[in-house]
Structures are given as structure tokens and as C-alpha cells.
Amino acid sequence: MFEQLGLIGCGLMGGSFALALKRAGLVKRVVGYSKSPSTTERARQMGVIDVEAPSALLAVSGADIVLLAVPVAATEATLKAIRHLVSKDMLIMDVGSTKRDVIDAGRRVLRDHVGSFVPCHPIAGKEVSGVENADVDLYVGKQVIVTPIDRTQPEQLQRAVDVWQKLQCNVVQMAPEAHDAAFAAVSHLPHLIAFALVNGIASQTRAEDFLTLAGPGFRDFTRIAASEPKMWRDILLANRQELLEQSQVFQRTLKAMEAMIEAGNADALEGFITQASQLRANWRMGPKKG
Amino acid sequence: MFEQLGLIGCGLMGGSFALALKRAGLVKRVVGYSKSPSTTERARQMGVIDVEAPSALLAVSGADIVLLAVPVAATEATLKAIRHLVSKDMLIMDVGSTKRDVIDAGRRVLRDHVGSFVPCHPIAGKEVSGVENADVDLYVGKQVIVTPIDRTQPEQLQRAVDVWQKLQCNVVQMAPEAHDAAFAAVSHLPHLIAFALVNGIASQTRAEDFLTLAGPGFRDFTRIAASEPKMWRDILLANRQELLEQSQVFQRTLKAMEAMIEAGNADALEGFITQASQLRANWRMGPKKG
């Protein structure tokens, strides 16, 4: 049980965390701060937070648990804003989709207190953002990746794991580098491709006619192209090295398929599609069972 | 009202059409043929067809409406099998995802009777195939593209439009070339990309770990990668010219994004993502309203 959650960023991710923490009876009060005062006010009106803080620092004042729910590129500035009140006993977590850059920011800014910071990535989200879409069930049944470093305090790591588990999440621990490589492959690259596909179509004179004919396949394939631009700008830039490597693997594979199609090599093409089809048909979201 | 539907191919698409035609009271009996006798038998047991035909030709015998629901690459052979019984008064339709190759086959094989053939593409489907998944509602509310040629008989075109409309479809008429370009962009290329992405991940040693972490974005983006391999082999090969052109547009766009990411050009990247995000957020499936 925590006394006070200092919530920095009262949007979809932060707001949903506050609601879930309250419902689970894990916190007495939530003090929230958002860059936009109207967001903070709206969060209080909605009961997502109890008290509006006029600054990130004041949201942390008196907090024993802090959640950074800001775009990953804002992590360093946010940590700078709160570092004077960060203590050894405080649990600080983030929810960023990239981890190495966030950890680097933590090391640079928090220095001796970096052990209080437990980098987290809950695999949850929506295409809509903002506190208006905060959802007490957003994290239920989802995976949360925690990527501690050598200097992470074991007690704080344990507390972080406990919190997410009490919110009904499956917690997976891994190295930050492995995390970033994996998410480049299964999340960041699909987003990059979806953005490129939609804009590639839009660049053509017949775009409007094309889009009128698009069906359920297009709808699902491009759903992630509607994601929040600033957030994804930051993620793609933060994880650029792994992302560009994964994009190369993808483009090599695409070119191999194109060569089969150009050559009319039906057998090779069928074998290739069969491999993808079987793999995808047998894939299930979530951690391996057994 | 038709006397007899000659159904060639009793799978998902054909079976669903037969069920819908029966429910709408538009046909007295359905005579079906599938390459695999067990499929034809199963279709009869399920009430999808009334009579099993031992050949495509015998399914057409006595039919006043014929539906070819076979892989596009099998169109020519199928038309050859039935051409001796094709008459001027018979309405022949297909449901193929490509149209120029199907029309070319029609011209070559049907010759003077090509006017009875109305090329159709209902934008409907599932990732599962087979008569077991036939669904009387598969076509309800969906778009059906009809791509007549100069020689198509106007009366047969009108009958085809009427049938689909009575099955509660929105019928759109367009040129075969425009159809194939549009579907290369919004359907065939997304499938090609989804296959390549899944196989690109599978080619890496850490593939299993990567896939364990994949979330809802990956799930929806790759849903179409589970599609039926033979069917998609045929579609990708049949529409190869338009597909490869669309793939080039996509790869150029992808490379432009990669250059922004490599250069750390946050403003350009944000602008690019914003364009995609707004376009996709405002897109709605189906024909333009108003």
C-alpha cells in the first residue's frame, strides 16, 4: 500500500494506471501533473487524480511511488525536474516503449538515485490518447516488461513487480537491449511500415479511389498507422539503431519475395507464404504457456 | 429468380454465395462441384448445395447462373472444362481478387460467349477457408466490384448487379485495370508485406522471444499473414505487374522515412507520421458517402 502516487503525465497510460491503482486499493491519494493544465484539471474532474500539482516536482513531493507517463523523449527533462526530491525509498517507474534511451537518461540525471528507478514497459495501449480515454482495465491481463540494470535496487524492483502483478499483469524481466531489439521487430517496424504504406498510397493521384475499395485486411493492417504522431516520432527516433536493423531484415525478405514473383516461381512463393501463414496462425499473444 | 446455380468451387466464397442465394429465395437448386469429392460431399451434407456434380461441366448442365469460386489461377482450366455448355442466356460470374488475368482467360476460352461472363470481386473473406466456414452473412453489407468489358452483354451485367444487390451488397463498377491497380495497393501489397515481415522475424535466432512479446498492434498488422497460401500465391502472381509497382512506391516511402530517422529529423518525421495518422483516422471502410 502506497501513501501517494506522483503521476507525471495524466494521459491514457498514466490515467489508466492511476485508476487501476485506486481500484486495487493500493494508494491513498494521487497527485497529478501534466504539461497542459487543462489535462490536469480534466484528470481531477474525472477522478483520475485527487490533487492537481502545478509542477512535476510538486507531484513528487510527498510521493512514495512515482510514475512517469510522458513521451520517451521527455523522460530526461522530467527526471531533471524532479531529481531534487527523488529519494532512496521512492519507487520510480516509467511506461516507455523504448528502454535503453530511458535508462541512459536515468543514469545521467538521477546518478546515485538511479537505483530507485525501475524501467517498465506495459504492452498495452489504444489508438486514442488522452485522459478522456483512460481505462481502469487497460493493463488487466497484459504483459509488463521490466528492464532493471545492475544498479537497480532489488527492493524497488520487487515492489515494481508486485504493483504490476496486483494490477493483474504478467511481469517479464529482460535486459534493456533485448527489449529494444524485440520491440523494434514486433512493434516499431510494423508502425514504420504502416505509416509508409498509408503515405505511399496517399502520394498517388488515384489515392482516393484506392482507399474507397480497401477492405477489412487494409483496416486491420493499417490500424496502427492512426497512432499518436509525437509519441511515435519519439519512439522511432529513440530506438533508431535496432529499428533500422530490423527494417533491413524486412526489406531483404521483401526483395526475396519480389524476386520469386518476378520470376513466376510459384513453388518457392507458395513455400514462403506457407511458412508465414503457419507461423502466424499458430501464434498466440502473450507469454509462452507451460 | 434462377432455376439452378452451378457452383464450381464449394469453399468459403462459393459456399457462402450458395447459402446467401438460397436464403434470399433467388434459386431453386444448387448443383455443386469441387475438385475434392470430400468437399462436395461435405457441402451437400451441410445443405450448402443440393446435388453433387462429378465434374464442373455437369454442375453447369441445366444451370442459368454459374459461379466460379476457384483460385484465380484455376479460372482458365475451369472455363475450358465448362465451355461446351456455356450459352448466351447463362450468367457466369467469378469472385476472384484479380480481374485482368481472369478476363484474359475468359476471352481466350469463351470467345463468342465471353459476353455471358461478368467478372466480379466481392470484397469479403476470412482467414479461414473451406466449406466448413461458409457463412450466409459473408457478403452482407460488403462491396462487390464488377469489371465488365466492351463485350459483356448489358443484360447479363444488369442481372449480376441485381443478384449482388439482392444479397445486400454495394455494387461498384470499374475498369479491370483500375481494379487491379487499386487492389495491388490496398490488399495485395499489404499481404506481401505481412508475409515478408513475419518471415523476416522468423529468420532471426531470437524469433521466439520476439514473438512472445508481440502485442495487439502486431496481432492486427499480421492477421492477413495467416491467409491461405495457394490462394495468395496465385493472386500475387496474377497481379504481379501492379503489385511490384506498388511495392516500389512503398519502398521509396519507407526509405524516405528511414532517412528522416537516420538524420534525427524529428520535425519531418512528425509531419510524415501526422499525415499518415490523420488519413488513417479519417478513413472509413466502404464507399464514399454523399
XYZ file of C-alpha atoms in Angstrom:
580
model
C 0.000 0.000 0.000
C 1.342 3.384 -1.023
C 0.618 6.761 0.526
C 0.863 8.885 -2.585
C 1.256 8.302 -6.296
C 3.028 11.165 -8.009
C 1.702 10.900 -11.537
C 3.595 12.806 -14.173
C 1.618 12.741 -17.394
C -2.136 12.278 -16.916
C -2.867 10.861 -20.379
C -4.087 7.439 -21.456
C -1.261 5.418 -19.911
C -0.833 7.460 -16.733
C -4.529 7.990 -16.155
C -5.290 4.303 -16.617
C -2.540 3.404 -14.127
C -3.930 5.794 -11.522
C -7.442 4.404 -11.932
C -6.199 0.815 -11.658
C -4.040 1.563 -8.605
C -7.014 3.181 -6.880
C -9.388 0.363 -7.708
C -6.889 -2.157 -6.329
C -6.748 -0.163 -3.093
C -3.007 0.284 -3.466
C -2.790 4.041 -2.982
C -4.330 6.625 -0.674
C -4.071 9.634 -2.953
C -2.911 10.547 -6.437
C -1.225 13.865 -7.084
C -1.007 14.517 -10.793
C 0.807 16.829 -13.127
C 0.504 17.271 -16.870
C 2.232 19.739 -19.132
C -1.159 21.084 -20.121
C -3.059 22.496 -17.098
C -6.373 21.680 -18.781
C -5.393 17.996 -18.871
C -4.536 18.031 -15.177
C -7.837 19.753 -14.405
C -9.766 17.265 -16.526
C -7.990 14.362 -14.779
C -9.097 15.692 -11.408
C -12.663 16.263 -12.588
C -12.763 12.682 -13.843
C -11.466 11.342 -10.530
C -8.295 10.037 -12.155
C -6.200 12.153 -9.784
C -7.164 13.650 -6.428
C -4.934 16.723 -6.406
C -3.581 18.870 -9.237
C 0.103 19.716 -8.943
C 1.369 22.844 -10.680
C 4.706 21.199 -11.495
C 6.251 17.757 -11.831
C 8.352 18.459 -8.748
C 5.287 19.195 -6.645
C 3.598 15.999 -7.849
C 6.587 14.076 -6.485
C 6.619 15.924 -3.176
C 5.328 13.503 -0.566
C 5.079 10.628 -3.051
C 6.367 7.145 -2.294
C 5.573 5.922 -5.810
C 6.124 7.954 -8.966
C 5.003 7.064 -12.471
C 6.499 8.845 -15.456
C 3.881 8.552 -18.190
C 5.350 11.042 -20.641
C 6.650 10.602 -24.200
C 10.022 8.832 -24.048
C 11.793 11.915 -25.410
C 10.517 13.906 -22.416
C 11.972 11.468 -19.873
C 15.260 13.270 -19.315
C 13.673 16.704 -18.817
C 11.091 15.187 -16.490
C 13.717 13.457 -14.358
C 15.655 16.730 -14.164
C 12.538 18.499 -12.956
C 12.008 16.046 -10.089
C 15.518 14.940 -9.132
C 15.824 17.171 -6.073
C 13.025 15.257 -4.383
C 13.992 11.760 -5.504
C 14.960 9.596 -2.539
C 16.241 6.086 -1.993
C 12.896 4.930 -0.638
C 10.892 6.161 -3.576
C 9.805 3.780 -6.338
C 10.011 5.467 -9.727
C 8.699 3.712 -12.819
C 8.092 4.700 -16.403
C 5.901 3.193 -19.134
C 8.029 3.988 -22.195
C 8.128 1.817 -25.298
C 11.920 2.046 -25.507
C 14.229 1.291 -22.630
C 17.891 1.971 -23.401
C 17.376 5.689 -24.004
C 15.205 5.989 -20.901
C 17.811 4.181 -18.814
C 20.577 6.400 -20.199
C 18.546 9.445 -19.179
C 18.047 7.903 -15.724
C 21.763 7.321 -15.242
C 22.662 10.836 -16.373
C 20.094 12.650 -14.281
C 19.459 10.542 -11.180
C 23.079 9.423 -10.649
C 23.246 7.938 -7.123
C 19.480 7.550 -7.014
C 19.198 5.659 -10.292
C 18.601 2.540 -8.169
C 15.105 3.831 -7.336
C 14.163 3.846 -10.968
C 12.664 0.629 -12.346
C 12.237 0.904 -16.140
C 8.929 -0.639 -17.203
C 7.069 -1.169 -20.444
C 3.479 -2.316 -20.166
C 2.374 -3.772 -23.507
C -0.930 -2.007 -23.567
C -2.328 0.918 -25.450
C -5.010 2.250 -27.698
C -5.020 4.292 -30.900
C -6.771 7.033 -28.971
C -4.882 9.039 -26.400
C -5.673 11.497 -23.645
C -7.121 11.237 -20.164
C -10.626 11.065 -21.682
C -9.719 7.555 -22.831
C -8.188 6.430 -19.529
C -9.437 2.930 -18.781
C -9.242 1.166 -15.422
C -8.907 -2.150 -17.290
C -6.205 -1.058 -19.747
C -3.481 -3.112 -18.056
C -5.520 -6.138 -16.984
C -4.084 -9.346 -18.423
C -1.331 -7.504 -20.279
C 2.402 -8.175 -20.194
C 4.700 -5.713 -18.467
C 8.396 -5.846 -19.305
C 10.736 -4.668 -16.568
C 14.328 -3.992 -17.579
C 16.404 -3.424 -14.435
C 20.100 -2.582 -14.623
C 22.924 -3.570 -12.263
C 22.347 -0.557 -10.101
C 18.588 -1.066 -9.700
C 17.779 -1.661 -6.015
C 16.420 -5.203 -5.613
C 13.763 -3.982 -3.171
C 12.477 -1.414 -5.623
C 12.467 -3.967 -8.418
C 10.427 -6.296 -6.218
C 7.981 -3.525 -5.343
C 7.548 -2.695 -9.031
C 6.896 -6.338 -9.892
C 4.391 -6.566 -7.013
C 2.473 -3.485 -8.159
C 2.045 -4.690 -11.723
C 1.110 -8.177 -10.592
C -1.550 -6.737 -8.285
C -2.907 -4.923 -11.344
C -3.277 -8.401 -12.927
C -0.348 -8.049 -15.304
C 2.143 -10.737 -16.341
C 5.566 -9.365 -15.494
C 8.524 -10.368 -17.666
C 12.081 -9.342 -16.788
C 14.677 -8.844 -19.514
C 17.751 -6.865 -20.456
C 17.095 -3.401 -21.918
C 18.994 -4.275 -25.120
C 16.936 -7.424 -25.683
C 13.783 -5.440 -25.042
C 14.657 -2.805 -27.614
C 15.591 -5.357 -30.269
C 12.387 -7.309 -29.744
C 10.144 -4.264 -29.891
C 11.925 -2.928 -32.944
C 10.913 -6.168 -34.669
C 7.355 -6.695 -33.446
C 6.140 -3.159 -32.802
C 8.283 -0.278 -34.049
C 8.906 -1.712 -37.513
C 5.218 -2.579 -38.077
C 4.369 1.013 -37.170
C 7.022 2.383 -39.523
C 5.710 0.158 -42.319
C 2.089 1.103 -41.670
C 2.938 4.817 -41.807
C 4.919 4.294 -45.029
C 2.199 2.210 -46.679
C -0.532 4.763 -45.976
C 1.620 7.671 -47.152
C 2.756 5.735 -50.219
C -0.875 5.281 -51.217
C -1.658 8.910 -50.379
C 1.119 10.067 -52.698
C -0.661 8.651 -55.749
C -3.216 10.547 -57.808
C -5.712 7.704 -57.533
C -5.373 7.536 -53.741
C -8.977 8.405 -53.007
C -10.337 5.699 -55.303
C -7.903 3.170 -53.886
C -8.956 3.878 -50.322
C -12.646 3.603 -51.154
C -12.040 -0.006 -52.163
C -9.988 -1.025 -49.161
C -11.487 -3.778 -47.035
C -11.050 -5.453 -43.656
C -7.481 -6.585 -44.434
C -6.380 -2.995 -45.002
C -8.362 -1.847 -41.977
C -6.541 -4.156 -39.570
C -3.136 -3.879 -41.243
C -3.160 -0.072 -41.036
C -4.909 0.315 -37.682
C -1.600 1.253 -36.041
C -0.966 3.946 -38.667
C -3.523 6.060 -36.788
C -1.283 6.127 -33.702
C -0.274 9.347 -31.964
C 2.368 11.143 -34.108
C 4.514 12.763 -31.400
C 4.693 9.580 -29.358
C 5.728 7.513 -32.376
C 8.153 10.121 -33.675
C 9.918 9.796 -30.320
C 9.840 6.000 -30.239
C 11.169 5.607 -33.788
C 13.979 8.056 -33.064
C 14.781 6.643 -29.623
C 15.155 3.098 -30.940
C 16.567 4.021 -34.324
C 19.516 1.646 -34.362
C 17.532 -1.512 -33.674
C 14.667 -0.279 -35.840
C 16.838 0.350 -38.892
C 18.442 -3.074 -38.483
C 15.042 -4.744 -38.363
C 13.931 -2.735 -41.359
C 16.894 -4.086 -43.313
C 15.942 -7.671 -42.449
C 12.415 -6.941 -43.581
C 13.459 -5.301 -46.857
C 15.771 -8.199 -47.693
C 12.886 -10.606 -47.130
C 10.546 -8.473 -49.210
C 13.042 -8.366 -52.072
C 13.402 -12.139 -51.950
C 9.625 -12.457 -52.332
C 9.593 -9.928 -55.168
C 12.224 -11.963 -56.977
C 10.043 -15.086 -56.699
C 7.061 -13.148 -58.037
C 9.035 -11.603 -60.894
C 10.409 -14.998 -61.872
C 6.962 -16.573 -61.617
C 8.431 -19.092 -59.182
C 5.126 -20.392 -57.840
C 6.583 -23.206 -55.736
C 9.071 -21.033 -53.896
C 6.432 -18.357 -53.351
C 3.940 -20.862 -52.013
C 6.543 -22.299 -49.652
C 7.394 -18.856 -48.394
C 3.775 -17.849 -47.837
C 3.051 -21.192 -46.179
C 5.825 -20.580 -43.676
C 4.435 -17.154 -42.778
C 0.861 -18.385 -42.713
C 1.573 -21.324 -40.416
C 3.709 -19.254 -38.090
C 1.081 -16.542 -37.786
C -1.820 -18.997 -37.484
C -0.071 -20.778 -34.603
C 0.994 -17.586 -32.831
C -0.899 -16.533 -29.736
C -0.496 -13.229 -27.993
C 1.121 -13.320 -24.588
C 3.798 -15.315 -22.792
C 4.523 -18.929 -23.671
C 2.407 -21.391 -21.762
C 3.928 -24.347 -19.911
C -35.248 -15.983 -59.712
C -32.895 -18.602 -61.041
C -33.605 -22.263 -61.703
C -30.178 -23.646 -60.966
C -26.905 -22.347 -59.626
C -23.949 -24.246 -60.988
C -21.380 -23.749 -58.243
C -17.800 -24.548 -59.156
C -15.723 -24.467 -56.023
C -17.667 -25.171 -52.819
C -15.258 -23.435 -50.426
C -15.705 -20.377 -48.242
C -16.585 -17.945 -51.037
C -18.679 -20.293 -53.155
C -20.419 -21.944 -50.230
C -21.308 -18.596 -48.671
C -22.734 -17.410 -52.007
C -24.902 -20.509 -52.337
C -26.237 -20.127 -48.805
C -26.999 -16.438 -49.349
C -28.708 -17.072 -52.707
C -30.888 -19.740 -51.129
C -31.809 -17.611 -48.139
C -32.801 -14.759 -50.475
C -35.074 -17.174 -52.350
C -33.227 -16.480 -55.592
C -32.514 -20.044 -56.672
C -34.421 -23.318 -56.794
C -31.474 -25.683 -56.591
C -27.720 -25.612 -56.300
C -25.594 -28.145 -58.122
C -22.051 -28.042 -56.844
C -18.669 -29.316 -57.875
C -15.345 -29.146 -56.085
C -12.002 -30.597 -57.091
C -12.025 -32.651 -53.925
C -15.026 -35.029 -53.785
C -14.993 -34.907 -49.994
C -15.559 -31.144 -50.154
C -18.521 -31.580 -52.489
C -19.941 -34.262 -50.223
C -19.481 -32.107 -47.157
C -21.153 -29.164 -48.932
C -24.181 -31.330 -49.639
C -24.301 -32.667 -46.092
C -24.229 -29.097 -44.797
C -27.052 -28.054 -47.132
C -24.796 -25.640 -48.995
C -25.525 -27.472 -52.252
C -28.435 -29.736 -53.116
C -26.787 -32.001 -55.657
C -23.186 -33.149 -56.042
C -21.839 -32.948 -59.578
C -18.959 -35.245 -60.531
C -17.459 -32.603 -62.826
C -17.529 -28.857 -63.418
C -19.292 -29.477 -66.727
C -22.090 -31.405 -65.057
C -22.538 -28.659 -62.460
C -23.165 -26.245 -65.330
C -25.569 -28.562 -67.132
C -29.035 -27.082 -66.657
C -27.726 -24.019 -64.821
C -28.878 -20.499 -65.644
C -26.381 -18.967 -63.212
C -22.827 -20.177 -62.720
C -20.385 -19.044 -60.062
C -16.686 -19.769 -60.425
C -15.322 -19.750 -56.897
C -11.933 -21.263 -57.610
C -8.410 -19.855 -57.134
C -7.774 -17.250 -59.864
C -5.062 -19.422 -61.407
C -7.639 -22.183 -61.940
C -10.012 -19.924 -63.866
C -8.779 -20.791 -67.341
C -8.867 -24.556 -66.778
C -12.321 -24.274 -65.229
C -13.701 -22.280 -68.135
C -12.240 -24.827 -70.548
C -13.998 -27.596 -68.639
C -17.413 -25.941 -68.955
C -17.252 -24.084 -72.257
C -19.226 -26.625 -74.230
C -22.296 -25.910 -72.142
C -21.914 -22.135 -71.868
C -24.790 -20.347 -73.606
C -25.747 -16.754 -74.324
C -28.526 -16.852 -71.722
C -26.326 -18.081 -68.922
C -24.941 -15.665 -66.330
C -21.387 -16.600 -65.376
C -19.630 -14.782 -62.563
C -16.385 -15.251 -60.666
C -15.219 -13.970 -57.289
C -11.502 -13.594 -57.994
C -9.301 -10.958 -56.350
C -7.657 -10.079 -59.663
C -9.543 -9.220 -62.802
C -7.312 -8.686 -65.834
C -5.949 -12.232 -65.807
C -9.425 -13.669 -65.276
C -10.803 -11.591 -68.158
C -7.932 -12.652 -70.406
C -8.758 -16.274 -69.609
C -12.423 -15.572 -70.354
C -11.625 -14.055 -73.761
C -9.313 -16.912 -74.698
C -11.629 -19.709 -73.661
C -15.194 -18.449 -74.039
C -14.634 -16.460 -77.270
C -18.102 -15.623 -78.643
C -19.696 -16.363 -75.300
C -17.422 -14.066 -73.286
C -20.377 -11.670 -73.096
C -22.076 -14.022 -70.612
C -19.189 -13.682 -68.205
C -19.415 -10.835 -65.705
C -16.152 -10.541 -63.748
C -16.864 -9.837 -60.079
C -14.826 -9.292 -56.945
C -16.729 -9.272 -53.684
C -14.584 -7.619 -51.006
C -15.259 -10.196 -48.385
C -13.301 -13.022 -46.889
C -11.942 -14.638 -43.791
C -8.552 -16.012 -42.780
C -10.161 -19.419 -42.562
C -11.180 -21.238 -45.707
C -13.238 -24.259 -46.657
C -16.929 -25.033 -46.822
C -16.946 -25.594 -43.043
C -16.558 -21.836 -42.700
C -19.216 -20.915 -45.265
C -21.306 -18.103 -43.832
C -24.690 -16.975 -45.109
C -23.832 -13.422 -43.991
C -20.353 -13.251 -45.537
C -21.393 -10.849 -48.279
C -23.942 -8.758 -46.383
C -23.032 -5.068 -46.436
C -19.845 -5.709 -48.420
C -18.725 -4.049 -51.642
C -18.722 -6.034 -54.866
C -16.643 -4.705 -57.735
C -17.871 -5.640 -61.206
C -15.453 -5.075 -64.083
C -17.313 -5.585 -67.365
C -15.541 -5.304 -70.699
C -16.852 -3.984 -74.025
C -18.145 -7.367 -74.993
C -20.029 -8.027 -71.758
C -23.765 -8.331 -72.503
C -25.607 -5.444 -70.827
C -28.436 -7.771 -69.765
C -26.014 -10.137 -68.051
C -24.259 -7.229 -66.353
C -27.611 -5.994 -65.064
C -28.518 -9.448 -63.783
C -25.193 -9.719 -61.969
C -25.671 -6.310 -60.351
C -29.207 -7.293 -59.322
C -28.066 -10.545 -57.721
C -25.401 -8.905 -55.585
C -27.709 -6.088 -54.593
C -30.332 -8.595 -53.504
C -27.638 -10.159 -51.321
C -27.329 -6.707 -49.679
C -24.036 -5.798 -51.313
C -22.931 -2.380 -52.583
C -22.040 -2.860 -56.226
C -19.302 -0.698 -57.733
C -18.460 -0.813 -61.436
C -14.954 -0.067 -62.658
C -12.417 -0.909 -65.342
C -10.409 -4.103 -64.780
C -7.124 -2.184 -64.927
C -8.265 0.308 -62.286
C -9.438 -2.581 -60.138
C -6.117 -4.365 -60.298
C -4.115 -1.220 -59.514
C -6.318 -0.380 -56.550
C -6.175 -3.873 -55.078
C -2.449 -4.091 -55.579
C -2.203 -1.006 -53.350
C -4.750 -1.726 -50.631
C -4.778 -5.519 -50.475
C -2.087 -7.420 -52.363
C 0.807 -5.261 -51.166
C -0.303 -5.382 -47.507
C -0.425 -9.176 -47.788
C 3.022 -9.301 -49.388
C 4.386 -7.066 -46.621
C 2.739 -9.077 -43.855
C 4.212 -12.324 -45.218
C 7.656 -10.701 -45.500
C 7.524 -9.200 -42.016
C 6.602 -12.490 -40.355
C 9.250 -14.429 -42.281
C 11.850 -11.726 -41.618
C 11.258 -12.128 -37.887
C 11.232 -15.926 -38.201
C 14.643 -15.820 -39.892
C 16.295 -14.437 -36.748
C 17.701 -16.557 -33.939
C 15.738 -14.625 -31.328
C 12.451 -15.046 -33.221
C 10.695 -16.996 -30.497
C 11.475 -14.402 -27.829
C 10.426 -11.600 -30.131
C 7.072 -13.203 -30.855
C 6.357 -13.825 -27.179
C 6.466 -10.070 -26.636
C 4.297 -9.080 -29.561
C 1.089 -7.284 -28.640
C -2.205 -6.193 -30.182
C -0.515 -3.993 -32.816
C 1.396 -6.980 -34.186
C -1.689 -9.157 -33.928
C -3.794 -6.910 -36.164
C -0.966 -5.920 -38.512
C -0.104 -9.554 -39.256
C -3.611 -11.018 -39.221
C -3.569 -11.260 -43.036
C -0.259 -13.155 -42.952
C -2.293 -16.200 -41.872
C -4.168 -16.192 -45.190
C -4.442 -19.257 -47.411
C -1.068 -19.820 -49.157
C -2.219 -21.242 -52.516
C -4.837 -18.550 -52.956
C -2.360 -15.783 -52.214
C 0.399 -17.331 -54.288
C -1.991 -17.120 -57.222
C -3.143 -13.574 -56.504
C 0.380 -12.213 -56.090
C 1.465 -13.862 -59.337
C -1.681 -12.914 -61.267
C -1.354 -9.237 -60.404
C 2.427 -9.115 -60.362
C 2.894 -6.042 -62.526
C 0.679 -3.735 -60.484
C 1.875 -5.318 -57.261
C 5.553 -4.760 -57.982
C 4.845 -1.151 -58.970
C 3.009 -0.544 -55.714
C 5.807 -2.225 -53.798
C 8.256 0.226 -55.346
C 6.152 3.199 -54.235
C 6.049 1.721 -50.743
C 9.780 1.057 -50.567
C 10.588 4.582 -51.722
C 8.338 5.953 -48.991
C 9.902 3.647 -46.408
C 13.384 4.768 -47.404
C 12.363 8.413 -47.104
C 11.214 7.728 -43.542
C 14.408 5.839 -42.751
C 16.421 8.835 -43.942
C 14.496 11.120 -41.574
C 15.111 8.691 -38.704
C 18.802 8.304 -39.505
C 19.236 12.070 -39.693
C 17.291 12.559 -36.467
C 14.976 14.908 -38.362
C 12.201 14.957 -35.777
C 10.093 17.647 -37.456
C 10.000 15.956 -40.849
C 9.274 12.605 -39.221
C 6.460 14.029 -37.122
C 4.942 15.697 -40.183
C 5.103 12.447 -42.092
C 3.545 10.387 -39.311
C 0.876 13.042 -38.771
C -0.143 12.779 -42.415
C -0.488 9.003 -42.181
C -2.208 9.149 -38.811
C -4.809 11.710 -39.886
C -5.502 9.945 -43.147
C -5.991 6.604 -41.435
C -8.021 8.048 -38.557
C -10.413 9.688 -41.036
C -10.688 6.651 -43.302
C -13.838 4.568 -43.128
C -14.324 1.256 -44.831
C -16.762 1.222 -47.708
C -17.875 3.533 -50.480
C -17.820 7.304 -50.115
C -20.995 8.699 -48.650
C -22.875 11.549 -50.318
